[in-house]
PDB file of C-alpha atoms in Angstrom:
ATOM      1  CA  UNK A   1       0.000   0.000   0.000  1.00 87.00           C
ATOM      2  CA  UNK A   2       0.917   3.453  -0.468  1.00 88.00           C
ATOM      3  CA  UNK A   3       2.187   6.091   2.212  1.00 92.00           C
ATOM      4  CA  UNK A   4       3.421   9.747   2.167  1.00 96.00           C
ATOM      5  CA  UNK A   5       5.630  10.952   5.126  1.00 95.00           C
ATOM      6  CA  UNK A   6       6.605  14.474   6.316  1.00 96.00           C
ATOM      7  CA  UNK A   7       8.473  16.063   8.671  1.00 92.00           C
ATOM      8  CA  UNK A   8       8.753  17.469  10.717  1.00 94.00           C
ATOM      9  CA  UNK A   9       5.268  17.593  12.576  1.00 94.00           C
ATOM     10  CA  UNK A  10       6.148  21.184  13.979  1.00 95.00           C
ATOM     11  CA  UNK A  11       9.106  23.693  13.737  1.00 96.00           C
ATOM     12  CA  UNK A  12       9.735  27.372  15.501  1.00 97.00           C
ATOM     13  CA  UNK A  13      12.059  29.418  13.376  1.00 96.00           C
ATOM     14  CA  UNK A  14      13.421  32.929  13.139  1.00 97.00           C
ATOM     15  CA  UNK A  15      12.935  35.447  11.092  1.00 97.00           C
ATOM     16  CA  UNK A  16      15.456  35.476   8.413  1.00 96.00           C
ATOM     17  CA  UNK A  17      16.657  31.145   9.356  1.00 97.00           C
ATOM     18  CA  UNK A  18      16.142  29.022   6.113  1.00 97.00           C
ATOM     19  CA  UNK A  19      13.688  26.204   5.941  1.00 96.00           C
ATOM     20  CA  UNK A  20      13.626  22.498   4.449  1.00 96.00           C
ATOM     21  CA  UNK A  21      10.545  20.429   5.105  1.00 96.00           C
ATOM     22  CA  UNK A  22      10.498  17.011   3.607  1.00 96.00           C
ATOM     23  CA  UNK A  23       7.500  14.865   2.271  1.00 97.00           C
ATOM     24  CA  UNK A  24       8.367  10.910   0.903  1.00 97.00           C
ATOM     25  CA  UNK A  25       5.837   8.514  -0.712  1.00 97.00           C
ATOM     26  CA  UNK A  26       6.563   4.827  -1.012  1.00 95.00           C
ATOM     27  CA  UNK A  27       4.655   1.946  -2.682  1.00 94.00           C
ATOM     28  CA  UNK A  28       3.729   4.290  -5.776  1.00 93.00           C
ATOM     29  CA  UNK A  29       5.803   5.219  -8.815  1.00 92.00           C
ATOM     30  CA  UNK A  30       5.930   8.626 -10.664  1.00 93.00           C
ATOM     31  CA  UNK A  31       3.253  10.143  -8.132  1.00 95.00           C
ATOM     32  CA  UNK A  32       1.848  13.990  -9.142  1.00 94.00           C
ATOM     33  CA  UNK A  33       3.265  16.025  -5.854  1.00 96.00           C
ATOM     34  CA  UNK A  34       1.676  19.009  -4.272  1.00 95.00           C
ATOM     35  CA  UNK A  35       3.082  21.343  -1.120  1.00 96.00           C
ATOM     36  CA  UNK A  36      -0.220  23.277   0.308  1.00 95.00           C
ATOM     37  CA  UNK A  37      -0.362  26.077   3.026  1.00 94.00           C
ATOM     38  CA  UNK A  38      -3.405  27.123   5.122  1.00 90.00           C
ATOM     39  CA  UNK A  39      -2.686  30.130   6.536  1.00 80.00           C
ATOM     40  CA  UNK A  40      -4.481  31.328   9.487  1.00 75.00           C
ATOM     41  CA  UNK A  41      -8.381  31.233   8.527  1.00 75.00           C
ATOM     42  CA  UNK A  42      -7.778  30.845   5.194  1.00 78.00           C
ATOM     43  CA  UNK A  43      -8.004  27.451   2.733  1.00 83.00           C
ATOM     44  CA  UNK A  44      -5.804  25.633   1.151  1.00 90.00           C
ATOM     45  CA  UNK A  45      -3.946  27.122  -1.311  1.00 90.00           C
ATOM     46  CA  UNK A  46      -1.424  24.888  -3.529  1.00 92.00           C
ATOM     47  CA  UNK A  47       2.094  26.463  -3.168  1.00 94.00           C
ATOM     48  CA  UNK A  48       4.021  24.046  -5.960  1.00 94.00           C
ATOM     49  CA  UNK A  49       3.467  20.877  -7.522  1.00 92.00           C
ATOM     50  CA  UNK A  50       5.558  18.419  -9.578  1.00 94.00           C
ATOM     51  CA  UNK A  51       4.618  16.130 -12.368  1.00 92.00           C
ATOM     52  CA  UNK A  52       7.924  14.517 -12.826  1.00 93.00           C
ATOM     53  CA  UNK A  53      11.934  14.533 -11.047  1.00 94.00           C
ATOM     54  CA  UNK A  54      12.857  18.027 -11.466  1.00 90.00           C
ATOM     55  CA  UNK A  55       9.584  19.234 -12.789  1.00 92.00           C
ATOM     56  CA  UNK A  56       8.250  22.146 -10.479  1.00 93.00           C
ATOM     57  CA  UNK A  57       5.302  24.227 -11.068  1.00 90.00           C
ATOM     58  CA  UNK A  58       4.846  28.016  -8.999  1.00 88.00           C
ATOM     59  CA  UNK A  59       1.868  29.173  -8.243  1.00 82.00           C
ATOM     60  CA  UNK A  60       2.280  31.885  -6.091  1.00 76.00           C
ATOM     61  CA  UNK A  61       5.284  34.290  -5.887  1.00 68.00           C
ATOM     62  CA  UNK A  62       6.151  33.570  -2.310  1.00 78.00           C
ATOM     63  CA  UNK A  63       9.269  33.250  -0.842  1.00 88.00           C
ATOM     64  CA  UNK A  64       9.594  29.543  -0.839  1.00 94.00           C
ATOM     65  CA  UNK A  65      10.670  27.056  -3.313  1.00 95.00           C
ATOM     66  CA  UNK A  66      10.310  23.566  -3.674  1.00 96.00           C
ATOM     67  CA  UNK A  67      12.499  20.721  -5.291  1.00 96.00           C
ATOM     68  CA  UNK A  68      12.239  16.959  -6.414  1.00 97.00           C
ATOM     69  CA  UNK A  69      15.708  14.962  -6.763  1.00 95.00           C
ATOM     70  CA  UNK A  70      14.169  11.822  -6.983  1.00 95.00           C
ATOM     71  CA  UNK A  71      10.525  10.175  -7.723  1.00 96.00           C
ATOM     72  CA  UNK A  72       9.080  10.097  -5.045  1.00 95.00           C
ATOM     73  CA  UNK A  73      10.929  13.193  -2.655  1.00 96.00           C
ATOM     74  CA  UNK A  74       9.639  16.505  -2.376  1.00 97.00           C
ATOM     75  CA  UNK A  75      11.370  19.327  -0.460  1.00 97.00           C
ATOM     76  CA  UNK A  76       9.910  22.637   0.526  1.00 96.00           C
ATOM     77  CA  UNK A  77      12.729  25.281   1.174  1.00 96.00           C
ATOM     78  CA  UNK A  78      13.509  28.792   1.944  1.00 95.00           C
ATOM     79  CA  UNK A  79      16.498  30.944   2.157  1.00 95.00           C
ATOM     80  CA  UNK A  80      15.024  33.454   4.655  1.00 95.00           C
ATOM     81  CA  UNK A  81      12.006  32.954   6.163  1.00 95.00           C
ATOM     82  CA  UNK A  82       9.387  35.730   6.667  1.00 94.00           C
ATOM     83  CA  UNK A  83       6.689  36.042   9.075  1.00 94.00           C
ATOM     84  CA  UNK A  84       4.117  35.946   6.689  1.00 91.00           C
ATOM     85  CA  UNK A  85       5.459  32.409   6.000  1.00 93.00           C
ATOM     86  CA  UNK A  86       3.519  30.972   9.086  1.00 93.00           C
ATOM     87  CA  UNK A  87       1.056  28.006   8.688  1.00 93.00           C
ATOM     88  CA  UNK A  88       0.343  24.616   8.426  1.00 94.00           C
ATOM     89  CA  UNK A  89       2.067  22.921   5.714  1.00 96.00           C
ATOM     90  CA  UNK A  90       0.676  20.095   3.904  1.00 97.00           C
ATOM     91  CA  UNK A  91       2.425  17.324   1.292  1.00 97.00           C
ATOM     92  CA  UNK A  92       0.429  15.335  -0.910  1.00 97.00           C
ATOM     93  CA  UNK A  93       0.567  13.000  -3.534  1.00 96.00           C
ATOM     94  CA  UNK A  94      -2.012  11.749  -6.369  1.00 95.00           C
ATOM     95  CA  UNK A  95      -1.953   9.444  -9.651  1.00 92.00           C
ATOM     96  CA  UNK A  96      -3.581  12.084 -11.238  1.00 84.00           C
ATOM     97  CA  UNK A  97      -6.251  15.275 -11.083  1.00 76.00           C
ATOM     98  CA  UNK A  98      -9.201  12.708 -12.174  1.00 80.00           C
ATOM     99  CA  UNK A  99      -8.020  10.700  -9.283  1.00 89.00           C
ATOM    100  CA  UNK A 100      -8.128  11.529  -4.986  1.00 93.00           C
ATOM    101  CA  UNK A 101      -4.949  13.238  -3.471  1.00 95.00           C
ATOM    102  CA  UNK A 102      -3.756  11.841  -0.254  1.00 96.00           C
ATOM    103  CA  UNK A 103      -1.921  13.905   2.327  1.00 97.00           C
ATOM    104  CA  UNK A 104       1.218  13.438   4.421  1.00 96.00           C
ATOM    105  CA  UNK A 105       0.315  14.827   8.735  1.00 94.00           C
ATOM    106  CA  UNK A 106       1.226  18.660   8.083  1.00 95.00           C
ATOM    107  CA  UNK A 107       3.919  20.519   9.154  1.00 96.00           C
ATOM    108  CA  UNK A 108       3.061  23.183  11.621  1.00 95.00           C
ATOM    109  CA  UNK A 109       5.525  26.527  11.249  1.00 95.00           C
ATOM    110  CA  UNK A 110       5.888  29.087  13.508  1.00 95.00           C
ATOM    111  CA  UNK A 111       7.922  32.110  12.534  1.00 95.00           C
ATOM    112  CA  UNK A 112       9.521  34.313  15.504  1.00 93.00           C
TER     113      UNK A 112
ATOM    114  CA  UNK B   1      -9.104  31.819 -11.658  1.00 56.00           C
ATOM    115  CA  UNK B   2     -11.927  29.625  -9.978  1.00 63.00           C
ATOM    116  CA  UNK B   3     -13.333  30.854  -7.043  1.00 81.00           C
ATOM    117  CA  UNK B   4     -14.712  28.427  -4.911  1.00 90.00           C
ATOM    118  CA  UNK B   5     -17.584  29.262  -2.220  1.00 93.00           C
ATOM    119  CA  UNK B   6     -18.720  26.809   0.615  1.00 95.00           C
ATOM    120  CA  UNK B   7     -21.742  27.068   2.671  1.00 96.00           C
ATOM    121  CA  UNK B   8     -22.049  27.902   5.426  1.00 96.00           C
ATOM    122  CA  UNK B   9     -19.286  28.328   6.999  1.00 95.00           C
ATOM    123  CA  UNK B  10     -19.788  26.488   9.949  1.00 96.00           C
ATOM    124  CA  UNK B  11     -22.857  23.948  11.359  1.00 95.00           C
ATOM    125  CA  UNK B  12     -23.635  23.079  14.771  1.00 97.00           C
ATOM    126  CA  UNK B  13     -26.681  19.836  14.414  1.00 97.00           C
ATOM    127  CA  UNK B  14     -27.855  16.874  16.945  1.00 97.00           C
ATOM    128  CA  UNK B  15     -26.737  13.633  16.614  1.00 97.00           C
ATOM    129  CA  UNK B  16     -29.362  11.772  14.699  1.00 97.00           C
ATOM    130  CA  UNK B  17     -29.987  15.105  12.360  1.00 97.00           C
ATOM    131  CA  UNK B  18     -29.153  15.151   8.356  1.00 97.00           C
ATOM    132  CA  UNK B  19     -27.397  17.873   7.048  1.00 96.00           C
ATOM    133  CA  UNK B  20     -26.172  18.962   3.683  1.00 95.00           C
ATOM    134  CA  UNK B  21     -23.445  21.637   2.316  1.00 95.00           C
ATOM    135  CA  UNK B  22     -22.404  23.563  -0.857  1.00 97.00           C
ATOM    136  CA  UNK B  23     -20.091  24.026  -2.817  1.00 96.00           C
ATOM    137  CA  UNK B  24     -20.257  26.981  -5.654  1.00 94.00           C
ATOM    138  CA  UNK B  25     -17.571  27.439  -8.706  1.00 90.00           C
ATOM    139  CA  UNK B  26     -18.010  28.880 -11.825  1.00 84.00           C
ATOM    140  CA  UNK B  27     -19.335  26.517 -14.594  1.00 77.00           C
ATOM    141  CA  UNK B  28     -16.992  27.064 -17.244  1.00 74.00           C
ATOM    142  CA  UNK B  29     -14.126  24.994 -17.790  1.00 70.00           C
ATOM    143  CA  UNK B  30     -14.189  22.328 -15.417  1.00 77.00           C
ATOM    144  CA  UNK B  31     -13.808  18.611 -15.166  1.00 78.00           C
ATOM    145  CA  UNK B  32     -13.455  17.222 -11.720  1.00 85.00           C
ATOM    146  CA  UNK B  33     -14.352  18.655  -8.495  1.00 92.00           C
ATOM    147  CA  UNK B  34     -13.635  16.344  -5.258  1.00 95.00           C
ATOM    148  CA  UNK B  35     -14.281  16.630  -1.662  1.00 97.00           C
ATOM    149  CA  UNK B  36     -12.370  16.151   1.511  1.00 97.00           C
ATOM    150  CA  UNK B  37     -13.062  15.525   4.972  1.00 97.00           C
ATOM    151  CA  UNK B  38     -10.374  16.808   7.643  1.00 95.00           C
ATOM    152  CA  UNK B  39     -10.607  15.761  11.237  1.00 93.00           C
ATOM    153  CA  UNK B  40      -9.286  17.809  14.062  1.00 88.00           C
ATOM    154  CA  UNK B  41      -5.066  16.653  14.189  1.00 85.00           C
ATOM    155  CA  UNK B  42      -5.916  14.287  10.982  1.00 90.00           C
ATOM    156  CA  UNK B  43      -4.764  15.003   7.432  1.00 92.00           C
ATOM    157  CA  UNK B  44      -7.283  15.522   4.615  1.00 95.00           C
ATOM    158  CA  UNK B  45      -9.104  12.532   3.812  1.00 96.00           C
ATOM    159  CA  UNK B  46     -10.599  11.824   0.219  1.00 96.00           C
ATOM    160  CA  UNK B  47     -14.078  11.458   0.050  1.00 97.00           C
ATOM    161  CA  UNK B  48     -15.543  11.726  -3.626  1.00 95.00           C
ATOM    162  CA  UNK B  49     -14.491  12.978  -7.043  1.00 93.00           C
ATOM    163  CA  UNK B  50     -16.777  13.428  -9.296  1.00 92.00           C
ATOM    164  CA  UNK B  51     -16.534  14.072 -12.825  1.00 87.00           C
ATOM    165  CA  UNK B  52     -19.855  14.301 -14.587  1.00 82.00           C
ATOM    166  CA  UNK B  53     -22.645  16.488 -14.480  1.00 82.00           C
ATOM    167  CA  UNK B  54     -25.277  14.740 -12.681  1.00 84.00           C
ATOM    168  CA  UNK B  55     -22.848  12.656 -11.126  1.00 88.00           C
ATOM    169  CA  UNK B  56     -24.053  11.249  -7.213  1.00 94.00           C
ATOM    170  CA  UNK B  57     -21.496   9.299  -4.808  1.00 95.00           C
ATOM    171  CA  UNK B  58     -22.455   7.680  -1.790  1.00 96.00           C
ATOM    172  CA  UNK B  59     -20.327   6.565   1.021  1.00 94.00           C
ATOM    173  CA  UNK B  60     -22.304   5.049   3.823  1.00 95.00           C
ATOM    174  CA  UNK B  61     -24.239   7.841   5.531  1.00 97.00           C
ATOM    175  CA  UNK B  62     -22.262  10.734   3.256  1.00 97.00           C
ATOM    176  CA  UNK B  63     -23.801  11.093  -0.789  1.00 97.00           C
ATOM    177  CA  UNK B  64     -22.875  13.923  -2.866  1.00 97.00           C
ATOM    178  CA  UNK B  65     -24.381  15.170  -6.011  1.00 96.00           C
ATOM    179  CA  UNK B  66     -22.433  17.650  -8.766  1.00 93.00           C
ATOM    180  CA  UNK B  67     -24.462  19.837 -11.152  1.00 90.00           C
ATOM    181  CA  UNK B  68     -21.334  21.153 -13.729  1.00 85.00           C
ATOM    182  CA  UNK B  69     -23.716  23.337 -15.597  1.00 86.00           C
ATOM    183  CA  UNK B  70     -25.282  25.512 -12.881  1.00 88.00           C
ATOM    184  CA  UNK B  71     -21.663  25.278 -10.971  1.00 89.00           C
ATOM    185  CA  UNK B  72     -22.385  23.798  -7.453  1.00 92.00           C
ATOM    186  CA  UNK B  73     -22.154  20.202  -5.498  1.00 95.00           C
ATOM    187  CA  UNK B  74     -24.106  19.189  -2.308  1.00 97.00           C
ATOM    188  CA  UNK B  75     -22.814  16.988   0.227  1.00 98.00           C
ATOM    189  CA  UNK B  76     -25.301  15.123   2.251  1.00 97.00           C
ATOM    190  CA  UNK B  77     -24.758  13.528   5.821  1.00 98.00           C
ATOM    191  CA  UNK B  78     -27.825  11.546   6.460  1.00 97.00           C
ATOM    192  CA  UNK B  79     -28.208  10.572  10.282  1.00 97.00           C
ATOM    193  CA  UNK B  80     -24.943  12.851  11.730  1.00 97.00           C
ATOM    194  CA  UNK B  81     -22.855  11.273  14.043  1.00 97.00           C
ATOM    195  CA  UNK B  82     -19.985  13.084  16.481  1.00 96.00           C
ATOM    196  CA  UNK B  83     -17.563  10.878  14.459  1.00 96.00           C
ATOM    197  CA  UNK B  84     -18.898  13.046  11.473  1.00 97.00           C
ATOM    198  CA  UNK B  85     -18.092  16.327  13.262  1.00 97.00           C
ATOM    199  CA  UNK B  86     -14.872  18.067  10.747  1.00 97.00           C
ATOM    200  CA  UNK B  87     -14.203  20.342   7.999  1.00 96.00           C
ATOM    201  CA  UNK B  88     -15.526  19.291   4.597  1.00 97.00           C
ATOM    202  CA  UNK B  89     -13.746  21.131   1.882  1.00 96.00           C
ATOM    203  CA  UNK B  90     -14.437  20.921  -1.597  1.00 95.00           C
ATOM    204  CA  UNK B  91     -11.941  21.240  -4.672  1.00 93.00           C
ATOM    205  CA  UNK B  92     -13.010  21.886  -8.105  1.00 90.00           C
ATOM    206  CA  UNK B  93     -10.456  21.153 -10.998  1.00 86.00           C
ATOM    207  CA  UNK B  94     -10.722  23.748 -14.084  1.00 79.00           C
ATOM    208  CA  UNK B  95      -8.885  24.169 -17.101  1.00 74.00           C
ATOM    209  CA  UNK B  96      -5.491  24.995 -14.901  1.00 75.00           C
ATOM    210  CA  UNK B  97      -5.497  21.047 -13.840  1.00 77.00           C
ATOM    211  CA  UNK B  98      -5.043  22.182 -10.357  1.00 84.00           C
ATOM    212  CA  UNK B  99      -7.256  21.672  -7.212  1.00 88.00           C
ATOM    213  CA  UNK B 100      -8.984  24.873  -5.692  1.00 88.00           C
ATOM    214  CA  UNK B 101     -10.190  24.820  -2.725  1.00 91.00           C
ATOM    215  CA  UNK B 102     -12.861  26.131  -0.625  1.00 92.00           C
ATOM    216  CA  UNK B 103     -12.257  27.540   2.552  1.00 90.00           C
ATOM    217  CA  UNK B 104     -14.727  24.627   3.973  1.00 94.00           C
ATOM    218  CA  UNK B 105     -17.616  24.035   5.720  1.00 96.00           C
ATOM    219  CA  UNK B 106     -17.110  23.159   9.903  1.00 96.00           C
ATOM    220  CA  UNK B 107     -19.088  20.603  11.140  1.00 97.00           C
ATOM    221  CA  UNK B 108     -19.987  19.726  14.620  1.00 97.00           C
ATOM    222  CA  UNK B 109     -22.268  17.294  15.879  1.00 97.00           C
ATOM    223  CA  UNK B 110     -23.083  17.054  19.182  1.00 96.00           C
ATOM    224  CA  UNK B 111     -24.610  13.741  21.166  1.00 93.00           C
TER     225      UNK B 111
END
């Protein structure tokens, strides 16, 4: 069976300190990847996704970027965080857009 | 850029009592919309996607029904539970093969 993992489950950083959060799926090959953020009151919103290794898709100018150096990794990153950067951090994985996407535990950031 | 509205926000019913929610999107250009349930300290969970207008799902007590040309989907709870109590969010799929979703719709059922 298939499972997605991230980590970690929460982090406290400083303004300015970089970020990596990691998601892994195992018992799937070439998986669509997503990295979601719910910000405080707010929905999801889809912060990058990946159809392929090395294939990243935007979709917000944010300070964050994301990277895939093999199938089935996905890293979140940031040089400098900001505060606006707090919130709950979701990885997810999916076969494909006609088919359900299943979610890794979250990541919750705080930024100080 | 779909905007997605779900209705209402939050719901407060008796165990025992059915209850449905909405989901609104523009018609245009779409082709899948699905719908999540996400418990308190749980990650999303999958409950439907649909895919054609006139589409219903049913999952035990939950059923949903999609109507592509007016732009909205119902989700039904028929007999709530407090195990049913979470946030339902829906995510339409338009011509930018991404999901976009609602903010959700709260539910709490109380014994």
């Amino acid at each position: 069976s298939q499972t997605i993992h991230q980590w970690p489950a929460t982090l406290v950083q400083p303004v300015g300190s970089p970020l990596s959060l990691e998601c892994t799926v195992e018992g799937t090959s070439n998986p669509n990847l997503y990295w979601y953020r719910q910000a405080a009151g707010r929905g999801l919103q889809l912060l990058f996704y990946s159809v392929g290794i090395g294939q990243i898709s935007s979709e917000v100018p944010q300070n964050l970027s994301a990277s895939r150096p093999q199938d089935r990794q996905f890293i979140l990153s940031s040089k400098k965080l900001l505060l606006s950067d707090s919130g709950f951090y979701l990885c997810a994985w999916s076969v494909s857009n006609n088919q359900p996407q299943h979610f890794g535990d979250g990541t919750r950031l705080s930024i100080l | 850029i779909l905007n997605v509205e779900q209705s209402p926000q939050s719901l407060h019913v008796q165990e025992g009592d059915s209850t449905n929610f909405t989901c609104s999107f523009p018609s245009s250009n779409f082709y899948a919309l699905h719908w999540y349930r996400w418990e308190t300290a749980k990650s999303p969970e999958a409950l439907f996607v649909m895919t054609l207008n006139g589409d219903e799902k049913k999952k035990g007590r939950i059923s949903a029904t999609l109507n592509t040309k007016e732009g909205y989907s119902y989700l039904y709870i028929k007999g709530s539970q407090p195990e049913d109590s979470a946030t339902y969010l829906c995510a339409p799929i338009g011509n930018t093969d991404k999901l976009i979703f609602g903010t959700g719709t709260r539910l709490q059922v109380f014994p």
